Tab-separated table of C-alpha atoms in Angstrom:
chain	number	residue	atom	x	y	z
A	266	MET	CA	-66.116	208.590	68.719
A	267	ALA	CA	-65.507	207.147	72.187
A	268	PRO	CA	-68.059	204.778	73.747
A	269	THR	CA	-70.618	206.458	76.005
A	270	THR	CA	-70.751	203.606	78.500
A	271	ASP	CA	-68.555	203.754	81.567
A	272	ALA	CA	-68.727	200.008	82.215
A	273	PRO	CA	-65.496	198.442	83.396
A	274	LYS	CA	-63.475	196.388	80.905
A	275	LEU	CA	-63.762	192.630	81.403
A	276	LEU	CA	-61.070	190.082	80.850
A	277	LYS	CA	-61.249	187.991	77.645
A	278	ARG	CA	-61.109	184.752	79.549
A	279	ARG	CA	-64.112	185.627	81.725
A	280	LYS	CA	-67.405	184.185	80.525
A	281	LEU	CA	-70.759	185.773	81.365
A	282	GLY	CA	-74.282	184.608	80.773
A	283	LYS	CA	-76.173	186.401	78.001
A	284	GLY	CA	-79.228	186.921	80.181
A	285	LYS	CA	-77.349	188.752	82.934
A	286	LYS	CA	-77.239	192.476	83.383
A	287	LYS	CA	-73.450	192.475	83.573
A	288	ALA	CA	-73.385	191.144	80.029
A	289	TRP	CA	-75.474	194.087	78.889
A	290	ARG	CA	-73.174	196.603	80.441
A	291	ALA	CA	-70.090	194.812	79.015
A	292	ALA	CA	-71.411	194.897	75.378
A	293	ASN	CA	-69.276	196.942	72.913
A	294	VAL	CA	-71.531	199.483	71.169
A	295	LYS	CA	-68.804	201.411	69.318
A	296	GLU	CA	-69.789	200.052	65.864
A	297	LEU	CA	-73.447	200.882	66.504
A	298	HIS	CA	-72.602	204.516	67.399
A	299	ASP	CA	-70.405	204.817	64.270
A	300	PHE	CA	-73.255	203.631	62.031
A	301	LEU	CA	-75.739	206.070	63.570
A	302	ASP	CA	-73.290	208.995	63.234
A	303	ASP	CA	-72.728	208.146	59.549
A	304	GLU	CA	-76.497	208.122	58.834
A	305	ARG	CA	-76.951	211.439	60.666
A	306	ARG	CA	-74.141	212.993	58.566
A	307	GLN	CA	-75.740	211.747	55.297
A	308	VAL	CA	-79.174	213.184	56.244
A	309	GLU	CA	-77.611	216.595	56.990
A	310	SER	CA	-75.701	216.608	53.673
A	311	GLY	CA	-78.745	215.890	51.430
A	312	GLY	CA	-80.207	212.464	52.162
A	313	LEU	CA	-79.242	208.844	52.533
A	314	VAL	CA	-77.027	207.435	49.771
A	315	SER	CA	-78.866	204.094	49.778
A	316	GLU	CA	-82.151	205.837	48.865
A	317	LYS	CA	-80.767	207.969	45.965
A	318	SER	CA	-81.036	206.827	42.299
A	319	ASP	CA	-78.109	206.030	39.947
A	320	GLU	CA	-78.714	209.206	37.852
A	321	LEU	CA	-78.104	211.380	40.928
A	322	LEU	CA	-74.998	209.504	41.979
A	323	PHE	CA	-73.276	209.033	38.565
A	324	ALA	CA	-72.832	211.162	35.429
A	325	ILE	CA	-71.897	210.104	31.858
A	326	ASP	CA	-69.109	212.044	30.135
A	327	THR	CA	-70.173	212.747	26.533
A	328	LYS	CA	-67.369	215.134	25.534
A	329	LYS	CA	-64.789	213.859	23.020
A	330	ALA	CA	-61.128	214.077	23.821
A	331	GLN	CA	-59.400	216.732	21.720
A	332	LYS	CA	-56.308	215.499	19.894
A	333	HIS	CA	-53.230	217.643	19.901
A	334	THR	CA	-52.203	218.228	16.292
A	335	PRO	CA	-48.660	219.550	15.926
A	336	ILE	CA	-48.083	222.406	13.489
A	337	LYS	CA	-46.207	221.243	10.385
A	338	ARG	CA	-43.267	223.274	9.249
A	339	LEU	CA	-43.225	224.199	5.603
A	340	VAL	CA	-40.168	222.797	3.821
A	341	SER	CA	-39.034	224.143	0.498
A	342	LYS	CA	-38.274	221.928	-2.520
A	343	LYS	CA	-34.654	222.953	-2.415
A	344	GLU	CA	-34.348	221.762	1.169
A	345	GLN	CA	-36.159	218.511	0.317
A	346	PHE	CA	-33.739	217.869	-2.563
A	347	ARG	CA	-30.805	218.587	-0.294
A	348	ASN	CA	-32.050	216.190	2.403
A	349	ARG	CA	-33.064	213.387	0.006
A	350	PRO	CA	-31.765	209.834	0.908
A	351	LEU	CA	-28.817	208.333	-0.905
A	352	ARG	CA	-29.373	206.082	-3.907
A	353	SER	CA	-27.850	203.075	-2.125
A	354	CYS	CA	-30.189	203.618	0.835
A	355	ALA	CA	-33.197	204.075	-1.427
A	356	LEU	CA	-32.603	200.634	-2.947
A	357	LEU	CA	-32.957	199.093	0.496
A	358	GLU	CA	-36.349	200.643	1.151
A	359	PRO	CA	-39.527	198.562	0.634
A	360	SER	CA	-40.746	200.771	-2.220
A	361	SER	CA	-37.558	201.096	-4.236
A	362	HIS	CA	-39.471	201.154	-7.596
A	363	ILE	CA	-37.535	198.044	-8.692
A	364	GLU	CA	-39.329	194.903	-9.857
A	365	SER	CA	-38.906	191.859	-7.596
A	366	VAL	CA	-37.034	188.859	-8.997
A	367	VAL	CA	-38.420	186.447	-6.368
A	368	LYS	CA	-41.103	184.143	-7.775
A	369	PRO	CA	-44.471	184.142	-6.027
A	370	LYS	CA	-44.998	181.344	-3.508
A	371	PRO	CA	-47.501	178.585	-4.325
A	372	VAL	CA	-50.920	178.552	-2.718
A	373	ASN	CA	-50.127	175.615	-0.392
A	374	PHE	CA	-46.893	177.204	0.867
A	375	LYS	CA	-46.719	177.312	4.661
A	376	LYS	CA	-45.030	180.488	5.790
A	377	GLY	CA	-42.314	180.148	8.392
A	378	LYS	CA	-42.122	176.319	8.192
A	379	LYS	CA	-38.364	176.217	7.602
A	380	THR	CA	-37.696	178.880	10.201
A	381	GLN	CA	-39.761	177.023	12.755
A	382	LYS	CA	-37.835	173.814	12.022
A	383	ILE	CA	-34.510	175.590	12.607
A	384	LEU	CA	-35.824	177.129	15.799
A	385	ASP	CA	-36.951	173.716	17.021
A	386	LEU	CA	-33.480	172.267	16.339
A	387	LEU	CA	-31.805	175.157	18.158
A	388	TRP	CA	-34.184	174.742	21.064
A	389	GLU	CA	-33.445	171.018	21.340
A	390	LYS	CA	-29.691	171.703	21.294
A	391	THR	CA	-29.720	174.560	23.778
A	392	ALA	CA	-32.482	173.351	26.099
A	393	SER	CA	-31.538	171.667	29.311
A	394	ARG	CA	-31.877	167.947	29.808
A	395	GLU	CA	-34.746	168.349	32.263
A	396	CYS	CA	-36.756	170.362	29.754
A	397	VAL	CA	-36.263	167.756	27.005
A	398	ILE	CA	-37.264	164.949	29.403
A	399	ALA	CA	-40.363	166.889	30.448
A	400	LEU	CA	-41.408	167.400	26.802
A	401	LYS	CA	-40.877	163.720	26.047
A	402	ARG	CA	-42.895	162.736	29.132
A	403	GLU	CA	-45.754	164.988	28.017
A	404	LYS	CA	-45.768	163.401	24.543
A	405	ASP	CA	-45.750	159.892	26.031
A	406	ASN	CA	-48.621	160.762	28.355
A	407	ALA	CA	-50.587	162.193	25.441
A	408	LYS	CA	-50.035	159.023	23.382
A	409	ARG	CA	-50.983	156.841	26.330
A	410	ASN	CA	-54.166	158.799	26.981
A	411	ALA	CA	-55.132	158.662	23.300
A	412	LYS	CA	-54.604	154.899	23.229
A	413	ARG	CA	-56.678	154.467	26.391
A	414	LEU	CA	-59.488	156.555	24.913
A	415	ARG	CA	-59.433	154.471	21.722
A	416	GLU	CA	-59.650	151.269	23.742
A	417	GLU	CA	-62.498	152.603	25.872
A	418	SER	CA	-64.454	153.851	22.888
A	419	CYS	CA	-64.692	150.270	21.513
A	420	GLU	CA	-64.866	151.558	17.951
A	421	VAL	CA	-63.363	149.288	15.277
A	422	SER	CA	-61.901	151.302	12.415
A	423	ASN	CA	-61.443	148.353	10.078
A	424	ASP	CA	-62.738	144.818	9.910
A	425	ILE	CA	-59.969	142.266	9.343
A	426	TRP	CA	-62.552	139.661	8.373
A	427	ASN	CA	-63.874	141.792	5.536
A	428	ASP	CA	-62.453	140.549	2.217
A	429	ASP	CA	-62.959	143.865	0.425
A	430	ASP	CA	-60.850	146.389	2.307
A	431	GLY	CA	-59.924	144.612	5.562
A	432	ALA	CA	-57.315	142.415	3.894
A	433	SER	CA	-55.591	145.432	2.388
A	434	LYS	CA	-55.588	147.473	5.620
A	435	ALA	CA	-54.623	144.775	8.121
A	436	GLN	CA	-51.544	143.100	6.650
A	437	LEU	CA	-50.337	140.058	8.566
A	438	HIS	CA	-46.596	139.381	8.442
A	439	ARG	CA	-44.848	136.139	9.254
A	440	PRO	CA	-42.214	136.342	11.973
A	441	LYS	CA	-38.610	136.250	10.813
A	442	HIS	CA	-37.640	133.164	12.812
A	443	LEU	CA	-40.075	131.053	10.757
A	444	LYS	CA	-37.823	131.419	7.717
A	445	THR	CA	-34.767	129.976	9.492
A	446	LYS	CA	-34.571	126.264	10.231
A	447	PRO	CA	-33.446	125.111	13.703
A	448	SER	CA	-30.933	122.698	12.155
A	449	LYS	CA	-29.200	122.177	8.807
A	450	LEU	CA	-29.425	118.394	9.024
A	451	ASP	CA	-31.390	116.570	6.380
A	452	ALA	CA	-34.773	115.179	7.341
A	453	THR	CA	-33.915	111.732	5.935
A	454	VAL	CA	-30.706	109.994	6.968
A	455	VAL	CA	-28.963	108.055	4.211
A	456	PRO	CA	-28.337	104.531	5.590
A	457	HIS	CA	-24.932	102.833	5.538
A	458	PRO	CA	-24.225	100.698	2.432
A	459	GLY	CA	-23.710	97.704	4.725
A	460	ALA	CA	-27.355	97.890	5.869
A	461	SER	CA	-28.739	96.995	2.454
A	462	VAL	CA	-30.420	93.677	1.687
A	463	ASN	CA	-27.467	92.150	-0.159
A	464	PRO	CA	-24.392	94.206	0.907
A	465	SER	CA	-20.804	93.602	-0.074
A	466	TYR	CA	-18.474	91.928	2.395
A	467	GLU	CA	-16.362	95.086	3.002
A	468	ASP	CA	-19.388	97.331	3.592
A	469	HIS	CA	-20.988	94.847	5.977
A	470	GLN	CA	-17.779	94.433	7.990
A	471	ASP	CA	-17.333	98.213	8.157
A	472	LEU	CA	-20.876	98.574	9.562
A	473	LEU	CA	-20.229	95.868	12.163
A	474	ARG	CA	-16.931	97.500	13.157
A	475	SER	CA	-18.567	100.918	13.699
A	476	ALA	CA	-21.339	99.293	15.783
A	477	VAL	CA	-18.731	97.496	17.945
A	478	GLU	CA	-16.832	100.770	18.517
A	479	THR	CA	-20.054	102.533	19.555
A	480	GLU	CA	-20.938	99.805	22.053
A	481	GLU	CA	-17.378	99.775	23.422
A	482	THR	CA	-17.525	103.538	23.998
A	483	LYS	CA	-20.833	103.192	25.873
A	484	ARG	CA	-19.435	100.371	27.993
A	485	LYS	CA	-16.317	102.363	28.941
A	486	LYS	CA	-18.434	105.380	29.878
A	487	ALA	CA	-20.706	103.261	32.094
A	488	LEU	CA	-17.665	101.584	33.700
A	489	LYS	CA	-16.103	104.959	34.419
A	490	ILE	CA	-19.272	106.181	36.140
A	491	ALA	CA	-19.444	102.963	38.192
A	492	ASN	CA	-15.798	103.361	39.291
A	493	CYS	CA	-16.434	106.943	40.355
A	494	LEU	CA	-19.444	105.913	42.449
A	495	ARG	CA	-17.671	102.948	44.046
A	496	PRO	CA	-16.645	103.613	47.710
A	497	ARG	CA	-12.915	104.168	48.124
A	498	VAL	CA	-11.018	102.500	51.016
A	499	PRO	CA	-7.751	104.198	52.117
A	500	ARG	CA	-4.571	102.139	52.071
A	501	SER	CA	-4.079	102.516	55.796
A	502	GLU	CA	-7.397	100.713	56.385
A	503	ALA	CA	-6.907	98.103	53.672
A	504	ALA	CA	-6.910	94.448	54.723
A	505	THR	CA	-3.473	92.805	55.309
A	506	PRO	CA	-2.606	89.176	56.115
A	507	ALA	CA	-2.036	90.065	59.803
A	508	THR	CA	-5.410	91.842	60.156
A	509	HIS	CA	-7.130	89.030	58.280
A	510	LEU	CA	-5.612	86.429	60.654
A	511	ALA	CA	-6.630	88.496	63.714
A	512	GLU	CA	-10.197	88.791	62.452
A	513	MET	CA	-10.410	85.072	61.716
A	514	ALA	CA	-8.949	84.130	65.167
A	515	ALA	CA	-11.277	86.420	67.078
A	516	GLY	CA	-12.912	84.503	69.980
A	517	LEU	CA	-10.609	81.435	69.758
A	518	VAL	CA	-8.067	82.728	72.356
A	519	ASP	CA	-9.045	83.684	75.932
A	520	ASP	CA	-9.008	87.470	76.403
A	521	SER	CA	-7.873	87.252	80.076
A	522	ASP	CA	-4.396	85.905	79.117
A	523	SER	CA	-3.846	88.701	76.646
A	524	GLU	CA	-4.855	91.302	79.249
A	525	ILE	CA	-2.301	89.879	81.791
A	526	GLU	CA	0.449	89.964	79.175
A	527	THR	CA	-0.306	93.563	78.302
A	528	GLU	CA	-0.267	94.548	82.007
A	529	VAL	CA	3.148	92.887	82.517
A	530	LYS	CA	4.572	94.573	79.454
A	531	GLY	CA	3.101	97.875	80.529
A	532	ASP	CA	4.722	97.648	84.038
A	533	GLY	CA	8.117	97.002	82.505
A	534	LYS	CA	7.792	99.978	80.235
A	535	GLU	CA	6.953	102.231	83.175
A	536	GLU	CA	10.070	101.091	85.052
A	537	ASP	CA	12.256	101.749	82.040
A	538	SER	CA	10.772	105.168	81.624
A	539	ASP	CA	11.551	105.992	85.297
A	540	GLU	CA	15.194	105.032	84.785
A	541	LYS	CA	15.520	107.219	81.692
A	542	THR	CA	14.120	110.349	83.304
A	543	SER	CA	17.619	111.689	84.156
A	544	VAL	CA	18.620	114.591	81.830
A	545	ARG	CA	22.223	115.320	80.898
A	546	MET	CA	23.538	118.842	80.307
A	547	PRO	CA	25.072	119.462	76.836
A	548	GLN	CA	28.878	119.409	76.763
A	549	ARG	CA	30.834	122.470	75.627
A	550	LYS	CA	32.178	122.282	72.035
A	551	SER	CA	35.937	122.237	71.512
A	552	LYS	CA	37.886	124.566	69.184
A	553	ARG	CA	38.312	121.766	66.696
A	554	GLN	CA	34.558	121.178	66.501
A	555	ARG	CA	33.874	124.912	66.018
A	556	ARG	CA	36.518	125.131	63.271
A	557	HIS	CA	34.986	122.108	61.548
A	558	GLU	CA	31.506	123.680	61.616
A	559	THR	CA	32.875	126.941	60.200
A	560	ASN	CA	34.556	125.073	57.327
A	561	LEU	CA	31.322	123.213	56.578
A	562	LYS	CA	29.349	126.481	56.432
A	563	GLU	CA	31.928	128.026	54.093
A	564	GLN	CA	31.793	124.983	51.799
A	565	MET	CA	27.996	125.126	51.720
A	566	ARG	CA	28.088	128.841	50.820
A	567	LYS	CA	30.564	128.280	47.983
A	568	LYS	CA	28.540	125.341	46.706
A	569	LYS	CA	25.349	127.448	46.692
A	570	ALA	CA	27.074	130.301	44.813
A	571	GLU	CA	28.443	127.842	42.275
A	572	THR	CA	24.996	126.349	41.758
A	573	GLU	CA	23.460	129.777	41.158
A	574	ARG	CA	26.196	130.679	38.669
A	575	ARG	CA	25.696	127.417	36.798
A	576	ILE	CA	21.919	127.989	36.663
A	577	GLN	CA	22.431	131.454	35.153
A	578	GLU	CA	24.780	130.032	32.500
A	579	GLU	CA	22.251	127.318	31.697
A	580	MET	CA	19.499	129.929	31.336
A	581	VAL	CA	21.622	131.711	28.702
A	582	GLU	CA	22.136	128.432	26.889
A	583	ARG	CA	18.408	127.589	27.133
A	584	VAL	CA	17.404	130.407	24.729
A	585	ARG	CA	16.996	127.892	21.932
A	586	ILE	CA	14.804	125.692	24.160
A	587	LEU	CA	12.714	128.699	25.228
A	588	LYS	CA	12.147	129.663	21.594
A	589	ARG	CA	10.988	126.160	20.855
A	590	GLU	CA	8.584	126.258	23.818
A	591	ILE	CA	7.195	129.628	22.685
A	592	ARG	CA	6.722	128.277	19.163
A	593	GLN	CA	4.927	125.201	20.512
A	594	GLN	CA	2.684	127.406	22.653
A	595	GLU	CA	1.801	129.544	19.629
A	596	GLU	CA	1.017	126.421	17.612
A	597	LYS	CA	-1.270	125.209	20.400
A	598	GLU	CA	-3.050	128.585	20.434
A	599	VAL	CA	-3.550	128.463	16.650
A	600	ALA	CA	-4.847	124.878	16.905
A	601	ARG	CA	-7.255	125.934	19.675
A	602	VAL	CA	-8.597	128.801	17.549
A	603	GLU	CA	-9.023	126.495	14.558
A	604	ALA	CA	-10.827	123.923	16.699
A	605	LYS	CA	-13.110	126.661	18.010
A	606	LEU	CA	-13.903	127.829	14.473
A	607	LYS	CA	-14.536	124.252	13.364
A	608	LEU	CA	-16.858	123.736	16.340
A	609	LYS	CA	-18.706	126.925	15.404
A	610	GLU	CA	-19.110	125.705	11.826
A	611	GLU	CA	-20.452	122.365	13.064
A	612	GLU	CA	-22.916	124.058	15.448
A	613	PRO	CA	-25.866	124.044	12.961
A	614	TYR	CA	-25.345	120.306	12.363
A	615	ARG	CA	-25.393	119.255	16.038
A	616	THR	CA	-28.373	118.224	18.130
A	617	LYS	CA	-28.966	120.600	21.035
A	618	ARG	CA	-30.345	119.846	24.451
A	619	LEU	CA	-33.792	121.409	24.600
A	620	GLY	CA	-35.151	119.837	27.800
A	621	LYS	CA	-34.288	117.750	30.825
A	622	VAL	CA	-33.933	114.550	28.790
A	623	LYS	CA	-30.831	114.270	26.629
A	624	TYR	CA	-31.124	113.061	23.045
A	625	ASP	CA	-29.439	109.675	22.470
A	626	GLU	CA	-28.616	108.589	18.957
A	627	PRO	CA	-30.561	105.380	18.204
A	628	ALA	CA	-28.617	102.204	17.481
A	629	ALA	CA	-27.767	101.523	13.850
A	630	ASP	CA	-29.962	99.007	12.033
A	631	LEU	CA	-27.755	96.042	11.155
A	632	LYS	CA	-27.880	92.312	10.705
A	633	LEU	CA	-25.281	89.760	11.655
A	634	SER	CA	-23.591	87.603	9.062
A	635	GLU	CA	-25.837	84.619	9.788
A	636	GLU	CA	-28.980	86.811	9.571
A	637	LEU	CA	-28.369	87.956	5.988
A	638	VAL	CA	-30.780	86.565	3.390
A	639	ALA	CA	-30.271	85.859	-0.295
A	640	HIS	CA	-33.637	87.035	-1.655
A	641	LEU	CA	-35.711	90.136	-1.130
A	642	ARG	CA	-38.837	88.042	-0.430
A	643	GLU	CA	-37.218	86.604	2.693
A	644	VAL	CA	-36.650	90.013	4.296
A	645	LYS	CA	-38.747	90.583	7.429
A	646	PRO	CA	-40.316	94.035	7.987
A	647	GLU	CA	-38.642	95.959	10.835
A	648	GLY	CA	-39.052	99.403	12.380
A	649	HIS	CA	-41.879	101.910	12.012
A	650	ILE	CA	-42.262	104.961	9.774
A	651	LEU	CA	-43.794	107.195	12.490
A	652	LYS	CA	-40.984	106.290	14.876
A	653	ASP	CA	-38.392	107.272	12.266
A	654	VAL	CA	-40.147	110.617	11.675
A	655	TYR	CA	-40.266	111.281	15.432
A	656	THR	CA	-36.540	110.500	15.755
A	657	SER	CA	-35.780	112.823	12.827
A	658	MET	CA	-37.659	115.669	14.511
A	659	LEU	CA	-35.698	115.127	17.733
A	660	ARG	CA	-32.405	115.076	15.844
A	661	ARG	CA	-33.216	118.340	14.005
A	662	ASN	CA	-34.107	120.290	17.212
A	663	ILE	CA	-37.770	120.644	16.255
A	664	MET	CA	-39.037	119.159	19.510
A	665	GLU	CA	-37.490	118.038	22.783
A	666	PRO	CA	-37.048	114.376	23.789
A	667	ARG	CA	-39.576	113.038	26.250
A	668	VAL	CA	-39.914	110.011	28.513
A	669	LYS	CA	-43.202	108.229	29.064
A	670	GLN	CA	-44.297	108.816	32.640
A	671	PRO	CA	-46.070	106.023	34.527
A	672	LYS	CA	-49.705	106.609	35.362
A	673	LYS	CA	-50.443	107.108	39.040
A	674	ARG	CA	-53.682	105.347	39.759
A	675	LYS	CA	-55.520	106.228	42.934
A	676	ALA	CA	-56.225	103.353	45.274
A	677	VAL	CA	-59.934	102.545	45.174
A	678	LYS	CA	-61.338	102.113	48.645
A	679	ALA	CA	-63.688	99.124	48.938
A	680	TYR	CA	-66.708	99.581	51.166
A	681	ILE	CA	-70.236	98.161	51.487
A	682	LYS	CA	-73.198	100.399	50.871
A	683	LYS	CA	-75.595	100.976	53.712
A	684	SER	CA	-78.495	99.496	51.771
A	685	HIS	CA	-76.567	96.250	51.142
A	686	ARG	CA	-75.204	96.159	54.677
A	687	ASP	CA	-78.631	95.834	56.234
A	688	THR	CA	-79.657	92.969	53.969
A	689	THR	CA	-78.918	89.441	55.023
C-alpha cells in the first residue's frame, strides 16, 4: 500500500527539529498503515489472532499411521528344498548347529583391548608429526595442571615422619656419586724409611738426596720465571766501550768546539756531493761481452739441470732413509698413545685443582745428620695431627686449598662527645 501523504521527500543529510510541522509531514507512516490493514483483514476473516485461544488455533492429530504390510507369497516345500543354501555356506552362518570350540572368556576380560592397542599403534605410525606433537602437548598440559592442583590443594598423602607407614612409602635413596671416592690415594701416607728415629745410613742419605732434588727443581723454576720477567735490552742498544767512554766524558769537553768541527766537516761533504752530481751514460756492450754473458747463462742452466737430476737420483736412494723416518714416526705415535694411557691410569691418583689456589705438596719431614738422636726419649714432638688430616683431605680432592685472608679493620674515628666538650 502506497503512503497517503503527498509530502516531498527530504534528503537524508537534512536535519529537522522534532517540534516543527515540517517534521510531521516528513514522517514515514507506511509501517503504521500496513499494521492497520492487517488488523482490518483479521477482523473481517473471523477475529484477531492475538485474542483467539490455543484450542482454536491448533489441533492434535490422534490417528495412528497405518503400516503397509506386503503380501507374502506362498512357497512350496519343494521350492524351499531347491533353494536351500549350500552346506559349506551353512557352516559359516551364526546358527550352524555346531558346538563352539572357543572357551568362554573370564569375567574380568576387557573386550577389544588388543584391537584397541593395535589401532593405537597404527594411528601413531600413520598420524602426521603435528598430530603426535599436539597429543603430547595435551598430555603434558594435563600432567602440569594436575600437579598444580595437587600443590594448591595442600593435602599431604603420606607423612614421612610417621614411623609406621611413612618410612615404607617415602623411600630415601643415596645419590650414586656418594659411593665413588674423589681419589684413590690412601688417607695416610707411609713415611720414608729415612725419616724414622734411628734410620740406616743408606735410607737417610736417600731421603736427603730426594729433598735436595726437590729444592733444586723449585729453585730452577723460580729462576726461570725471574729470567722471563727480567727486561730485555737489544744488542744494538747494549753498552760498548765507546759509548761508556762518551757517557763518562759528558760535560768535560766544550760543546762549541765540537759544533764548529761538525760544521766544517759538513761543508766539505756538501762540496764533494756537488762535484759528484755529474751522471755518465752507460757504454754500449761489445760482442765479446755479449758472448761471455750468453756462455755464463748456458753454464748456469746446465748446472741447474744437473743439480735437479742429482736430487732425483738421491731421492731414489733415500728410500731406506725414508722408511727409517716413517718407522721412527710410528714409534713416536705408539709412545705418545702409551703415555696418554698411562696418564689416564694415573688420573685417579693425582691431585686436581679445585679452586684458585693450587695445591703444593708439603716439604718432607727430615732431620740432618747432626740432628739425629740415639734414644727415643730425646726425640722432640713436631707437627700437628689436625694439620696432617687437613693436608690429607687436600691431597685426596675432598676440599679445595685456601689461603688465610687478612682482616680489614675499619678505621675508628676519634671524636669528643658534646657533653664532654662543654665541660672544662
